[in-house]
Amino acid sequence: MSKSLLSLLPPGLIVDQVTLDTDRVIVAAHVRAATAACPLCGRPSRRVHSRYNRHLGDLPWQGRVGELRLQIRRFRCPTTECPRRVFAEPLPTVTAPRVRRTRRLAEAQRTIALSAGGDPGARLATRLAMPVSGDTLLRLVRAEPMAPIPTPRVIGIDDWAWLRGKRYGTIVVDLERNRPIDLLPDRQADTVATWLKAHPGVEIVARDRAGAYADGVRQGAPTAIQVADRWHLLHNVTDALREILTRHHRDLRVAAKLAVAPVGETEQELTVPHSNEVSRPPTRREQRSAVIHAARHARYEEVIALKARGWSQTRIAETLHLDRKTVRVWLRSGQPPAWRQPAKGSRLDPFLDHLQQRWDDGGHNAAQLWREIKSLGFTGQRTLVRDWARPMRQAVRSAASMASASWPAPSRRRAAWLVIANEHEIDQTEQAFVSALIARSPELARTITVARAFRVMVREQRTGELDNWLLTADGTPLAGFANGLKRDLAAVRAALSLPWSTGPVEGQISRLKTIKRMMNGRGGFDLLRHRVLEAA
């Protein structure tokens, strides 16, 4: 029986008895060796002083909880000068002193904790017949010292958010093995420099465009080659284009209309409103309302002018015969109040459902609709029905004219990407938009040409074109972006000549975020560091 159960036991033990219960397997065993060495003097001894039993948790067997009842012997030390008279036989391969689980069970449970965390790991371990609490799993993770970090040759560094907008850390990834090798508690230059000084031998560092990392690498590893990430370079030029397009918002709107306009329609035809869209003359009620609003707006301008002269709210209210609360509300809002009165009911309201139903059925004649609802009890004039039908008719005409061509103007960020994208990356409407935008502004066309050249240079890593591109960009709105590249010129050159980037680092950050969210904010930085580095 003992031979068949050797696989159940750590090496060096002999099975004495096996007891099967409904939920557990209890294995009684003793140590095979006849002697034990004194932990102080090291001399072996055969003189047994006494015996006692240790109850240790062990790996499960056939879905049952494993328990090892190990008989431990106490020996007498044979050296008379040794201060240790009696000692228990050591079991370094089986378990640690004063621990109630075998080493192999602790290793299995720690692996579960590194992958699943505390409470989720405890639930999983219980299902696997290795019951343990979540707190114990976390203690197992923290108790084991981490292996020394090997000094890599090529690393990538980037920041990650522990609490977005408030607290950030830094991850260091070995790019040759694509494995995270350390987490740093912040993203300061001094922290990065200290880490690099403690790990001499780093030759290449891939990073983003952040100045703190550049300073940290220069301080900690002055001989290392810094490589700017190519994705960040393209992102930076897109941001620069977005700011430039802010000054061309009218061009963006007109180009969006031209992109879907019928063939032959000019820009003037797009900007001049159609005859059916010309606004109707204001009614007498609207004219009276405009006069009243103009007077109130003038009073608001007086309040703003007196406030600019340093008057107090009380003095302004007394001078202009206004309530002080009104003055305070106007000044806080920073804009003229609307003075809109809530809409009052109309005699047409009880018949709106009928009118809408008839309109949907195709009855668009206002006079005919008026006669129909008049027979139903409507006492108002025909002009009420005509005024109700006017916006409905205009909506129908606008929908008919725009049904075949409708494309919203892209945002500045989207437009910045469209103008430098390849033709096969965008559809025909977007290509027409870019062509119309370039045709409207020669200055913008030149800027887009320079930005496209930069994108091709970065994506195809044409390092020999960098100097000429910087000279070309100096005379364009991209000169500020080019000056930023000059301040980090060595890293940009390395980005165009070396294959390294922070792409693998971003992948490790995504994995780190998953682990951090699994911890639900209840674990500290040390636990996160263990799980990210050891469960890789």
XYZ file of N, CA and C in Angstrom, residues 325-411:
261
model
N -31.064 90.618 -5.593
C -30.987 89.210 -5.997
C -30.923 89.087 -7.514
N -31.671 89.951 -8.231
C -31.624 89.934 -9.693
C -30.225 90.279 -10.196
N -29.602 91.295 -9.579
C -28.252 91.687 -9.975
C -27.279 90.542 -9.729
N -27.414 89.854 -8.593
C -26.501 88.756 -8.281
C -26.648 87.605 -9.274
N -27.897 87.287 -9.641
C -28.128 86.202 -10.599
C -27.546 86.552 -11.966
N -27.720 87.811 -12.405
C -27.187 88.206 -13.702
C -25.665 88.113 -13.725
N -25.032 88.578 -12.653
C -23.575 88.567 -12.618
C -23.027 87.150 -12.546
N -23.707 86.265 -11.835
C -23.225 84.882 -11.740
C -23.370 84.124 -13.061
N -24.460 84.412 -13.783
C -24.689 83.667 -15.028
C -23.670 84.031 -16.101
N -23.186 85.288 -16.122
C -22.213 85.696 -17.106
C -22.759 85.882 -18.501
N -24.091 85.875 -18.654
C -24.704 86.064 -19.955
C -26.106 86.643 -19.761
N -26.654 87.308 -20.785
C -27.995 87.890 -20.622
C -29.029 86.805 -20.370
N -29.950 87.016 -19.469
C -31.006 86.017 -19.245
C -31.919 85.906 -20.447
N -32.535 84.748 -20.604
C -33.368 84.505 -21.782
C -34.732 85.168 -21.679
N -35.248 85.286 -20.451
C -36.581 85.872 -20.216
C -37.649 85.165 -21.045
N -37.503 83.872 -21.159
C -38.492 83.122 -21.913
C -39.668 82.769 -21.008
N -40.849 83.058 -21.455
C -42.047 82.695 -20.726
C -42.497 81.308 -21.156
N -43.043 80.530 -20.259
C -43.529 79.209 -20.657
C -44.636 79.322 -21.702
N -44.574 78.424 -22.653
C -45.556 78.447 -23.730
C -46.970 78.216 -23.189
N -47.906 79.015 -23.672
C -49.292 78.882 -23.240
C -50.027 77.928 -24.170
N -51.107 77.414 -23.690
C -51.900 76.510 -24.489
C -52.559 77.214 -25.665
N -52.871 76.431 -26.681
C -53.509 76.957 -27.881
C -54.838 76.255 -28.090
N -55.758 76.970 -28.788
C -57.042 76.358 -29.111
C -56.873 75.193 -30.084
N -55.673 75.112 -30.660
C -55.412 74.024 -31.598
C -55.010 72.730 -30.894
N -54.682 72.816 -29.605
C -54.162 71.639 -28.900
C -55.097 70.431 -28.931
N -56.399 70.573 -28.704
C -57.263 69.374 -28.715
C -57.323 68.675 -30.066
N -56.903 69.354 -31.146
C -57.027 68.771 -32.490
C -55.672 68.373 -33.085
N -54.601 68.457 -32.268
C -53.272 68.153 -32.794
C -53.143 66.698 -33.220
N -53.722 65.786 -32.461
C -53.625 64.367 -32.840
C -54.270 64.123 -34.202
N -55.439 64.760 -34.432
C -56.113 64.598 -35.727
C -55.270 65.200 -36.845
N -54.713 66.388 -36.610
C -53.897 67.026 -37.631
C -52.653 66.207 -37.962
N -52.021 65.682 -36.943
C -50.820 64.893 -37.178
C -51.130 63.609 -37.938
N -52.269 62.994 -37.599
C -52.663 61.772 -38.305
C -52.947 62.067 -39.782
N -53.650 63.177 -40.039
C -53.957 63.537 -41.433
C -52.684 63.914 -42.190
N -51.752 64.577 -41.479
C -50.495 64.952 -42.138
C -49.687 63.707 -42.510
N -49.645 62.749 -41.609
C -48.932 61.507 -41.896
C -49.572 60.732 -43.041
N -50.897 60.903 -43.187
C -51.600 60.203 -44.275
C -51.434 60.906 -45.611
N -50.800 62.087 -45.624
C -50.574 62.801 -46.885
C -51.383 64.054 -47.054
N -52.226 64.422 -46.094
C -53.021 65.639 -46.206
C -52.215 66.857 -45.788
N -51.599 67.550 -46.759
C -50.719 68.675 -46.464
C -51.343 70.023 -46.844
N -52.625 70.038 -47.194
C -53.319 71.291 -47.533
C -53.864 71.905 -46.253
N -53.334 73.083 -45.872
C -53.725 73.701 -44.602
C -55.191 74.098 -44.602
N -55.701 74.611 -45.730
C -57.109 75.019 -45.787
C -58.033 73.826 -45.601
N -57.680 72.702 -46.241
C -58.500 71.509 -46.095
C -58.459 70.989 -44.658
N -57.283 71.012 -44.042
C -57.192 70.589 -42.647
C -57.998 71.503 -41.742
N -58.010 72.804 -42.024
C -58.778 73.735 -41.183
C -60.266 73.437 -41.273
N -60.748 73.152 -42.506
C -62.167 72.844 -42.671
C -62.547 71.557 -41.941
N -61.629 70.579 -41.927
C -61.936 69.309 -41.250
C -62.079 69.505 -39.747
N -61.119 70.208 -39.138
C -61.209 70.367 -37.673
C -62.276 71.384 -37.289
N -62.641 72.274 -38.213
C -63.746 73.200 -37.915
C -65.044 72.434 -37.771
N -65.222 71.396 -38.599
C -66.421 70.568 -38.469
C -66.416 69.756 -37.188
N -65.206 69.608 -36.574
C -65.092 68.873 -35.312
C -65.217 69.774 -34.086
N -65.416 71.095 -34.339
C -65.618 72.000 -33.215
C -64.554 73.056 -33.045
N -63.581 73.145 -33.916
C -62.524 74.149 -33.805
C -63.094 75.522 -34.122
N -62.791 76.523 -33.292
C -63.354 77.861 -33.454
C -62.308 78.883 -33.870
N -61.059 78.484 -34.073
C -60.005 79.418 -34.427
C -59.965 79.722 -35.911
N -59.045 80.643 -36.276
C -58.900 81.058 -37.649
C -58.009 80.078 -38.425
N -58.058 80.212 -39.741
C -57.292 79.329 -40.612
C -55.786 79.575 -40.475
N -55.417 80.801 -40.060
C -53.992 81.108 -39.938
C -53.312 80.241 -38.887
N -54.039 79.802 -37.855
C -53.443 78.926 -36.846
C -53.018 77.593 -37.453
N -53.854 77.036 -38.301
C -53.505 75.777 -38.953
C -52.367 75.992 -39.944
N -52.388 77.138 -40.637
C -51.320 77.417 -41.591
C -49.971 77.575 -40.881
N -49.970 78.280 -39.732
C -48.720 78.425 -38.974
C -48.234 77.087 -38.437
N -49.172 76.195 -38.070
C -48.764 74.865 -37.588
C -48.157 74.051 -38.725
N -48.701 74.198 -39.933
C -48.255 73.375 -41.059
C -46.950 73.878 -41.662
N -46.593 75.172 -41.446
C -45.397 75.719 -42.102
C -44.122 74.967 -41.709
N -43.797 74.798 -40.405
C -42.572 74.036 -40.074
C -42.653 72.575 -40.505
N -43.861 72.006 -40.500
C -43.983 70.623 -40.965
C -43.624 70.527 -42.444
N -44.096 71.528 -43.247
C -43.822 71.509 -44.677
C -42.329 71.739 -44.950
N -41.722 72.656 -44.171
C -40.297 72.902 -44.347
C -39.471 71.672 -43.986
N -39.900 70.946 -42.961
C -39.185 69.723 -42.579
C -39.251 68.676 -43.675
N -40.426 68.578 -44.332
C -40.569 67.616 -45.423
C -39.663 67.983 -46.578
N -39.588 69.280 -46.910
C -38.742 69.708 -48.017
C -37.255 69.497 -47.706
N -36.871 69.805 -46.463
C -35.461 69.614 -46.086
C -35.075 68.148 -46.118
N -36.004 67.290 -45.641
C -35.711 65.859 -45.655
C -35.592 65.330 -47.074
N -36.432 65.878 -47.979
C -36.356 65.421 -49.368
C -35.055 65.846 -50.027
N -34.587 67.071 -49.686
C -33.362 67.548 -50.312
C -32.116 66.898 -49.733
N -32.195 66.458 -48.480
C -31.026 65.874 -47.831
C -31.056 64.362 -47.787
N -32.113 63.752 -48.298
C -32.221 62.291 -48.196
C -31.109 61.588 -48.948
N -30.752 62.180 -50.117
C -29.733 61.532 -50.924
C -28.317 61.894 -50.510
N -28.141 62.939 -49.700
C -26.797 63.388 -49.322
C -26.841 63.929 -47.905
N -26.356 63.170 -46.941
C -26.353 63.609 -45.547
C -25.100 63.047 -44.882
N -24.200 63.934 -44.483
C -22.949 63.511 -43.845
C -22.519 64.594 -42.869
N -22.464 64.305 -41.580
C -22.101 65.350 -40.615
C -20.622 65.692 -40.702
N -20.301 66.943 -40.420
C -18.904 67.366 -40.408
C -18.153 66.630 -39.308
N -16.983 66.070 -39.593
C -16.233 65.335 -38.567
C -15.679 66.274 -37.510
N -15.382 65.725 -36.361
C -14.757 66.501 -35.298
C -13.323 66.859 -35.694
